[in-house]
PDB file of N, CA and C in Angstrom:
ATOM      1  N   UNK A   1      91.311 133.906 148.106  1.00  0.00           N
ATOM      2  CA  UNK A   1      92.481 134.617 147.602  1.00  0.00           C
ATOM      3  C   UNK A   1      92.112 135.482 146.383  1.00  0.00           C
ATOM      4  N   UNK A   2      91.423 135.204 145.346  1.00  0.00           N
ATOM      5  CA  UNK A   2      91.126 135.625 144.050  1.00  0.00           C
ATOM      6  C   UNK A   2      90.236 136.620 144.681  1.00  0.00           C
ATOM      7  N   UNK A   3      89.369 136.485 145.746  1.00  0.00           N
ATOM      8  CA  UNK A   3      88.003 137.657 145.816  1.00  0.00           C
ATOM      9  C   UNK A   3      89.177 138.981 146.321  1.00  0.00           C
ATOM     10  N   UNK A   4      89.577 138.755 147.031  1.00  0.00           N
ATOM     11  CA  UNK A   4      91.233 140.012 147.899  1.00  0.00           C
ATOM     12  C   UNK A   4      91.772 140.253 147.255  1.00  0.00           C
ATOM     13  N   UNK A   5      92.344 139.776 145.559  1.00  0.00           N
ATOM     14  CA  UNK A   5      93.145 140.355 144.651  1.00  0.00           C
ATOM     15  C   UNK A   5      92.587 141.129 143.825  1.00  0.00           C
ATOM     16  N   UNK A   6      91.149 140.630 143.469  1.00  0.00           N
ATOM     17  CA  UNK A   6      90.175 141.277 142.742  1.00  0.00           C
ATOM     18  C   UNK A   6      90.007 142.715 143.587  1.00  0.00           C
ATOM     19  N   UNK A   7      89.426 142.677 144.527  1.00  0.00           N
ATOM     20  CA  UNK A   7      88.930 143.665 145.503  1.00  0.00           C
ATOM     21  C   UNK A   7      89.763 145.091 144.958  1.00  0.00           C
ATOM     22  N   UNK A   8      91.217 144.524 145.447  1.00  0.00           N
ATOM     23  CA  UNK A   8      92.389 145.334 146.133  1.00  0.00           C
ATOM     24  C   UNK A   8      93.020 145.821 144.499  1.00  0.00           C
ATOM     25  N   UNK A   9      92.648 145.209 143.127  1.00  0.00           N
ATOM     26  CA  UNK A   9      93.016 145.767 141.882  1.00  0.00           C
ATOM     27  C   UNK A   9      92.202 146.174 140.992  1.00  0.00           C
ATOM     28  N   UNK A  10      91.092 145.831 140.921  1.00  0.00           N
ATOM     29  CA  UNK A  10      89.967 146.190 140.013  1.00  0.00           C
ATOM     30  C   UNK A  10      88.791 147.290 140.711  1.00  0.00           C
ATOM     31  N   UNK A  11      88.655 147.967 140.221  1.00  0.00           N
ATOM     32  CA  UNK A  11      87.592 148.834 140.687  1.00  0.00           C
ATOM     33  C   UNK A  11      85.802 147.860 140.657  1.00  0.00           C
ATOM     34  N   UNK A  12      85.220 148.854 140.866  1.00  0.00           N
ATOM     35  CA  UNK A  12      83.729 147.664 140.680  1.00  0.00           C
ATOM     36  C   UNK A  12      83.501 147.655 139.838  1.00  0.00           C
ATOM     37  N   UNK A  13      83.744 149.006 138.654  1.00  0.00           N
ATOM     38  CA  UNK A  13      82.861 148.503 137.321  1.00  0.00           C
ATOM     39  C   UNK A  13      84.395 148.275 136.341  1.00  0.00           C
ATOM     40  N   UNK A  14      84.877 147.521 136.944  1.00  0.00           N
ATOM     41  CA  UNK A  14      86.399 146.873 136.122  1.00  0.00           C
ATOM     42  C   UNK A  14      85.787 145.891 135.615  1.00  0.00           C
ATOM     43  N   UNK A  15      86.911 145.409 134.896  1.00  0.00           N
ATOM     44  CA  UNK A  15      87.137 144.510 133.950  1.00  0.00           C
ATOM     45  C   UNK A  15      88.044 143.530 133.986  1.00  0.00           C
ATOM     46  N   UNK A  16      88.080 142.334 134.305  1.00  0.00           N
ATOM     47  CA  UNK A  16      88.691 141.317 134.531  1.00  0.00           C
ATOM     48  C   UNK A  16      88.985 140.427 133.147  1.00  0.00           C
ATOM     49  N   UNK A  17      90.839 140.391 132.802  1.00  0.00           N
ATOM     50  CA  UNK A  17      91.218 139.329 131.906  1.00  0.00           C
ATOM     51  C   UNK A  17      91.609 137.975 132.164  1.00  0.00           C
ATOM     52  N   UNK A  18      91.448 136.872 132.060  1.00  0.00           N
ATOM     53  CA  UNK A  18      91.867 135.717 132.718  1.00  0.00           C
ATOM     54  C   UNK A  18      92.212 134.813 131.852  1.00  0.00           C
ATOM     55  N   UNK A  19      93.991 135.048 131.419  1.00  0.00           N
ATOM     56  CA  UNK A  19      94.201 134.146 130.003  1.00  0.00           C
ATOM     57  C   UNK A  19      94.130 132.707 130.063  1.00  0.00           C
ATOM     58  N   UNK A  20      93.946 131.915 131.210  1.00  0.00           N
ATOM     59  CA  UNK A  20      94.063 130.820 131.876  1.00  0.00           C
ATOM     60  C   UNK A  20      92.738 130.636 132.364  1.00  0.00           C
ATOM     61  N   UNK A  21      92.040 130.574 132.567  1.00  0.00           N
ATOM     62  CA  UNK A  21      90.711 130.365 133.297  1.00  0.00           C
ATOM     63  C   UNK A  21      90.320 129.156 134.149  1.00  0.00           C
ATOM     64  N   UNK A  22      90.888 128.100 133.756  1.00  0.00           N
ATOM     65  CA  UNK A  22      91.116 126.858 133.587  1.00  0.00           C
ATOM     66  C   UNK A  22      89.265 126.400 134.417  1.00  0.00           C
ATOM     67  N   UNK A  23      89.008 126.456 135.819  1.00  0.00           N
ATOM     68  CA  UNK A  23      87.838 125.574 135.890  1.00  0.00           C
ATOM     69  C   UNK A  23      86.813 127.440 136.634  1.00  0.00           C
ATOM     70  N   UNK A  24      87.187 128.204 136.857  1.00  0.00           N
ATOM     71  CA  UNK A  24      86.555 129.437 136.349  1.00  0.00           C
ATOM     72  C   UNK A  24      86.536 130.371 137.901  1.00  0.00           C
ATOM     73  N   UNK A  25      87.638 129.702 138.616  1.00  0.00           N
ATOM     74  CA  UNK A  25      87.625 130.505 140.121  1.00  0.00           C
ATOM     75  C   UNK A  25      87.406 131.867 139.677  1.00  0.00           C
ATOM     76  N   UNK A  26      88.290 132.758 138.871  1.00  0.00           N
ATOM     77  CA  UNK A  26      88.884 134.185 138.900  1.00  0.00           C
ATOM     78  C   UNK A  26      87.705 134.496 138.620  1.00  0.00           C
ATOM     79  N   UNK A  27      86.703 133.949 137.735  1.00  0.00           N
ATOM     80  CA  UNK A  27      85.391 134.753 136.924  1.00  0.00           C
ATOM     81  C   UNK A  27      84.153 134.300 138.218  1.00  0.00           C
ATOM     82  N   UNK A  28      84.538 133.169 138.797  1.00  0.00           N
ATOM     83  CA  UNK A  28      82.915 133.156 139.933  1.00  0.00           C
ATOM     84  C   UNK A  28      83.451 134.565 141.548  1.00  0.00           C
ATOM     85  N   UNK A  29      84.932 134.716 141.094  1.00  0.00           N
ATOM     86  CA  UNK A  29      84.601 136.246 142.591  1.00  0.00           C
ATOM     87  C   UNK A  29      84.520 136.977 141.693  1.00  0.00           C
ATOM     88  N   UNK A  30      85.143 137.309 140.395  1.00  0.00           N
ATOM     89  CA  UNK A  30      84.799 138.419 139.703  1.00  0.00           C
ATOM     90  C   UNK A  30      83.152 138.661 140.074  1.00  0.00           C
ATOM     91  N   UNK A  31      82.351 137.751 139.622  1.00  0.00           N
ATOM     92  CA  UNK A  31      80.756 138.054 139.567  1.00  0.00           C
ATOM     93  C   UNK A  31      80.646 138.399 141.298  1.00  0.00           C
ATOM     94  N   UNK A  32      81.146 137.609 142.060  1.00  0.00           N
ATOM     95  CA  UNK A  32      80.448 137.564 143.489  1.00  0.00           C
ATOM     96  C   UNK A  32      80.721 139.254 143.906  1.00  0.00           C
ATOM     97  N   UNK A  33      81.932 140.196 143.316  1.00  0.00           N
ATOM     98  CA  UNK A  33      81.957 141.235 143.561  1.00  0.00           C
ATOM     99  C   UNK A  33      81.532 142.381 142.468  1.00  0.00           C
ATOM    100  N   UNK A  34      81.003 142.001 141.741  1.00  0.00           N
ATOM    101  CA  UNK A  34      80.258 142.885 140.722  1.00  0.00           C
ATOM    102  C   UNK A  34      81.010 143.389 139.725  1.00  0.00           C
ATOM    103  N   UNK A  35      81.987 142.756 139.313  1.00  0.00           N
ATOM    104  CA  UNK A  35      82.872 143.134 138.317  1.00  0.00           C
ATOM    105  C   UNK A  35      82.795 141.881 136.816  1.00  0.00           C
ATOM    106  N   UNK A  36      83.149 142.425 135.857  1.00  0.00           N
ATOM    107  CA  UNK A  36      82.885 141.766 134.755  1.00  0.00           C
ATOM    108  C   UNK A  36      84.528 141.148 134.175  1.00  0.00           C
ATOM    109  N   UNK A  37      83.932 140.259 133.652  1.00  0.00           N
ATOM    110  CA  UNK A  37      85.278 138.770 133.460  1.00  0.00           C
ATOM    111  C   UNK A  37      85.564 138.901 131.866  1.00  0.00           C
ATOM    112  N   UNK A  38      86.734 138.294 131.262  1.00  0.00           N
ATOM    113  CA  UNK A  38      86.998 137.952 130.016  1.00  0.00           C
ATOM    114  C   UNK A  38      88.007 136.210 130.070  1.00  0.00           C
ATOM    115  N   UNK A  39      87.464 135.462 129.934  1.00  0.00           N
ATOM    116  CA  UNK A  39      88.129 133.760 130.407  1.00  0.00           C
ATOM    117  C   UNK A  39      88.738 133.280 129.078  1.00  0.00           C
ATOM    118  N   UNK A  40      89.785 133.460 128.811  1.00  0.00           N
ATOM    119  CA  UNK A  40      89.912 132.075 127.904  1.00  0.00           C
ATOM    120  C   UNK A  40      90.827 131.152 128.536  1.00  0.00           C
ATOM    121  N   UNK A  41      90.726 129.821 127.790  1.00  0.00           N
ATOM    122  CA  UNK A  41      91.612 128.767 127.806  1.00  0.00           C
ATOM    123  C   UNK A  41      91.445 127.816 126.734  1.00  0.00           C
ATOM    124  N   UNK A  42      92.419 126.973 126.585  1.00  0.00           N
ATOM    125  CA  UNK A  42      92.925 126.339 125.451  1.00  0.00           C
ATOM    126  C   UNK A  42      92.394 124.766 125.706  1.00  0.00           C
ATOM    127  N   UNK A  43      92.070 124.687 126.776  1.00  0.00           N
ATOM    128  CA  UNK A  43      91.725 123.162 127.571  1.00  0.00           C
ATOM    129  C   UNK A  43      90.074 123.342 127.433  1.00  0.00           C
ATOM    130  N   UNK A  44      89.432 122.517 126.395  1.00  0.00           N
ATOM    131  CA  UNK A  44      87.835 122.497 126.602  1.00  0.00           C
ATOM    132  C   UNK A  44      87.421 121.669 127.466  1.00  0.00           C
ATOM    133  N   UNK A  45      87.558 121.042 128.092  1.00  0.00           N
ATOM    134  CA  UNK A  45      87.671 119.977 129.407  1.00  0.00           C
ATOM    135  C   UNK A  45      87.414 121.423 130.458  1.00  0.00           C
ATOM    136  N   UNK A  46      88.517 122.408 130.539  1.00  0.00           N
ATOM    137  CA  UNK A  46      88.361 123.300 131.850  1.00  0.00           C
ATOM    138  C   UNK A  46      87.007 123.914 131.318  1.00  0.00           C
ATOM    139  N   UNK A  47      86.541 124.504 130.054  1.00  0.00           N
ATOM    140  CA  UNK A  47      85.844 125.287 130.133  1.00  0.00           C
ATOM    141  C   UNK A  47      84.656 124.576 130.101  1.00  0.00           C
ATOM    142  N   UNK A  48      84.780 123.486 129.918  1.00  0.00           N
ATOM    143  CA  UNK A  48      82.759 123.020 129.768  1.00  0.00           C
ATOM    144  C   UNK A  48      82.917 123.362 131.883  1.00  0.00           C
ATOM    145  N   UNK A  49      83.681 122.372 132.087  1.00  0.00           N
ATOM    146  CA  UNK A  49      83.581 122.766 133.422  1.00  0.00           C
ATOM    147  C   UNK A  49      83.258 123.777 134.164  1.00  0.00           C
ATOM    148  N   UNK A  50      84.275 125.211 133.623  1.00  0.00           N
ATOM    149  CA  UNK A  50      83.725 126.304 134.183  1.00  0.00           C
ATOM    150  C   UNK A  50      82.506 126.631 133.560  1.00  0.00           C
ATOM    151  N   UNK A  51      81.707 126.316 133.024  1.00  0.00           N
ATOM    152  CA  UNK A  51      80.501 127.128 131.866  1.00  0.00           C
ATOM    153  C   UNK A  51      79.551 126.112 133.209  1.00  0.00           C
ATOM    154  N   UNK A  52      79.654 124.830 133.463  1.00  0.00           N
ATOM    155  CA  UNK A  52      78.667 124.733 134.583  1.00  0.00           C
ATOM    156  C   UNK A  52      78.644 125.452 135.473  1.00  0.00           C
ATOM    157  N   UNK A  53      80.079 125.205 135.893  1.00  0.00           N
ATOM    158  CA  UNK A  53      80.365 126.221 137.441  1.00  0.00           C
ATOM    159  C   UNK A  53      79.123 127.774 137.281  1.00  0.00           C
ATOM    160  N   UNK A  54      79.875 128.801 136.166  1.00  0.00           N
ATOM    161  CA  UNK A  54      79.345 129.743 136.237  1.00  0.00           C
ATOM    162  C   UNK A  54      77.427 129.577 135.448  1.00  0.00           C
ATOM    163  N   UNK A  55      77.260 128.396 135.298  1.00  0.00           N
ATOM    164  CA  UNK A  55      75.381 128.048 134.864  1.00  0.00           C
ATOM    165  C   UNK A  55      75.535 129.018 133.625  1.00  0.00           C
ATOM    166  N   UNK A  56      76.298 129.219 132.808  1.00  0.00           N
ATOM    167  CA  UNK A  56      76.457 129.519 131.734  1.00  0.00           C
ATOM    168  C   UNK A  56      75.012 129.371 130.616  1.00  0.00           C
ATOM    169  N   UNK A  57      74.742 127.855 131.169  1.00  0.00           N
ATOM    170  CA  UNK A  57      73.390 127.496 130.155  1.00  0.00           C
ATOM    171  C   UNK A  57      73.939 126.828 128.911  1.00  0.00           C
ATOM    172  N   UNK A  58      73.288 126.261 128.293  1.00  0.00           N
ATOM    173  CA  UNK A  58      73.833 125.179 127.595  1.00  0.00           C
ATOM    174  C   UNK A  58      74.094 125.741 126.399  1.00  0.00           C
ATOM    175  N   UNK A  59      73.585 127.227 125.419  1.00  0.00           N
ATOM    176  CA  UNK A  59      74.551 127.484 124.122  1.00  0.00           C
ATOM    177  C   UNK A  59      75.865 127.897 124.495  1.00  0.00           C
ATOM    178  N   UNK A  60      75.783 127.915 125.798  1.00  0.00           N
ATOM    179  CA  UNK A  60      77.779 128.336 125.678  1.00  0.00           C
ATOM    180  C   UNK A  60      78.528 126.848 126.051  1.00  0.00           C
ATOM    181  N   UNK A  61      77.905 125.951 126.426  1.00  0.00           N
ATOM    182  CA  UNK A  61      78.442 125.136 126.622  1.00  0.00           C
ATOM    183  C   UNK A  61      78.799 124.045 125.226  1.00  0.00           C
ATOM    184  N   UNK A  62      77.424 124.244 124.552  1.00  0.00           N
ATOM    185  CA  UNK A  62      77.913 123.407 123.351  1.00  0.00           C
ATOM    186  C   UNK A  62      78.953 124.495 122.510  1.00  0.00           C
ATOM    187  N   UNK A  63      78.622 125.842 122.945  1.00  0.00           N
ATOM    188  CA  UNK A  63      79.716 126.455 121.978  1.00  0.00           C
ATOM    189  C   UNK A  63      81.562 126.226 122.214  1.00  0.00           C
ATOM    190  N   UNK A  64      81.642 125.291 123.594  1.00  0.00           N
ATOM    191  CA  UNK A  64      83.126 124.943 123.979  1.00  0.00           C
ATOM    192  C   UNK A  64      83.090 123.759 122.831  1.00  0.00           C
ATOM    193  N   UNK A  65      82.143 123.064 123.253  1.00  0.00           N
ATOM    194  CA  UNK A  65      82.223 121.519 122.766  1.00  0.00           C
ATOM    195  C   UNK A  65      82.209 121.518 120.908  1.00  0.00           C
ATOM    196  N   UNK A  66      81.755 122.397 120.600  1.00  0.00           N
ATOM    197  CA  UNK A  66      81.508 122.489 119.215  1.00  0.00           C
ATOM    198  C   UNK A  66      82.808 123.185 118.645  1.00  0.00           C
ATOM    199  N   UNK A  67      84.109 123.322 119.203  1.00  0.00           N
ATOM    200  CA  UNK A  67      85.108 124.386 118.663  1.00  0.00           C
ATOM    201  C   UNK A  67      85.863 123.764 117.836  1.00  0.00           C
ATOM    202  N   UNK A  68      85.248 123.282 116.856  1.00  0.00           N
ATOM    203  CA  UNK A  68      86.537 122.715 115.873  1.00  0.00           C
ATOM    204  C   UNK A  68      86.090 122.602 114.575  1.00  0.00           C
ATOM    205  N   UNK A  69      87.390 123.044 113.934  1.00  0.00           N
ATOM    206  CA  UNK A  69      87.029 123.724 112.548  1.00  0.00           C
ATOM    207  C   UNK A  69      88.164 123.028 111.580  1.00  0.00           C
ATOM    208  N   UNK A  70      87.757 122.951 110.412  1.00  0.00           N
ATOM    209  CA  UNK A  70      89.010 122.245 109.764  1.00  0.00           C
ATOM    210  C   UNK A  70      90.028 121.543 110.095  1.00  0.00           C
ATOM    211  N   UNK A  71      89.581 120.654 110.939  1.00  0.00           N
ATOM    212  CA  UNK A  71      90.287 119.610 111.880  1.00  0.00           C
ATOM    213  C   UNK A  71      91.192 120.450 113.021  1.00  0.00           C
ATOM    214  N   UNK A  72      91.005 121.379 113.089  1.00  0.00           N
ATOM    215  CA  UNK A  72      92.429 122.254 114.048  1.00  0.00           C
ATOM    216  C   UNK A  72      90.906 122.980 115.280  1.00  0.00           C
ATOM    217  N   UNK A  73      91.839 122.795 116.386  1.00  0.00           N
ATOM    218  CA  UNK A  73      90.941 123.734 117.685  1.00  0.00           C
ATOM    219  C   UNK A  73      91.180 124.850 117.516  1.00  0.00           C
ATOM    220  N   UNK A  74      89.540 125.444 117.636  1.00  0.00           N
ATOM    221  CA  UNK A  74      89.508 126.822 118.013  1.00  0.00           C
ATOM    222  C   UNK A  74      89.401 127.354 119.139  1.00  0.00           C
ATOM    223  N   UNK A  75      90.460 128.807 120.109  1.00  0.00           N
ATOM    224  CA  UNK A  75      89.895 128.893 121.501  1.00  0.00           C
ATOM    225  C   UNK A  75      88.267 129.425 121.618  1.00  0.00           C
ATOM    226  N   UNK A  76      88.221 129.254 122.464  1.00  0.00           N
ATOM    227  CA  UNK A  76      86.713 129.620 123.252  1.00  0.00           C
ATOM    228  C   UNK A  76      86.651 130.761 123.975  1.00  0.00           C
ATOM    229  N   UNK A  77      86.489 132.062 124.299  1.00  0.00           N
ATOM    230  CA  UNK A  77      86.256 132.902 124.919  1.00  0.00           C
ATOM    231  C   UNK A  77      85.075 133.320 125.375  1.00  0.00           C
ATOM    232  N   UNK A  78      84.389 133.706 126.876  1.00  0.00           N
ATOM    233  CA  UNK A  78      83.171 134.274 126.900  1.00  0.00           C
ATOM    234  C   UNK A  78      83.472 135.600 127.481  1.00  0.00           C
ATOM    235  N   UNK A  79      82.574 136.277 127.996  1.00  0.00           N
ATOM    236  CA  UNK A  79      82.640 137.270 128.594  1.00  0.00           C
ATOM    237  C   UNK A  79      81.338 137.186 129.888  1.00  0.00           C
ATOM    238  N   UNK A  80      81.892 137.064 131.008  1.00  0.00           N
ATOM    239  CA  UNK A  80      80.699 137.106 132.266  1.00  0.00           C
ATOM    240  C   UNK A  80      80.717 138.324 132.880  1.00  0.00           C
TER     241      UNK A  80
END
C-alpha cells in the first residue's frame, strides 16, 4: 500500500515526511523506490525498531536510546 501511495504522490527525487513513523514501513518503500524519507516519532521503542529495520547501524541507534536530557524526552529524527 505505502510503495502505490508513494509512487502515485512523490516524484523520484521527492521527499518524504512521516510524522508517525512508528516501526519504519513509509521510509523502507520510500528507499525501495528511490526517494528520500524524513521519520519522526515520539515512541523510542518504534524507532530503535525501525533504525534495525532500515540497518541504520548502531550511532543512530544509540542516538534513539540516548534521547534524554534534563530528565524530559527528546524526539529523534533521521533522514533516509
Amino acid at each position: 500500500e505505502a510503495l502505490r501511495c508513494i509512487r502515485a504522490s512523490c516524484p523520484p527525487d521527492g521527499l518524504i515526511l512521516d510524522p508517525f513513523m512508528g516501526t519504519g514501513s513509509t521510509a523502507v518503500a520510500a528507499r525501495k523506490l528511490g526517494r528520500r524519507c524524513i521519520g519522526i516519532d515520539a515512541s523510542e521503542e518504534y524507532l530503535a525498531g525501525a533504525a534495525r529495520r532500515l540497518n541504520l547501524g548502531d550511532s543512530a541507534l544509540r542516538s534513539v536510546l540516548a534521547a534524554e536530557k534534563d530528565g524530559a524526552r527528546q524526539g529523534v529524527m533521521w533522514k533516509v
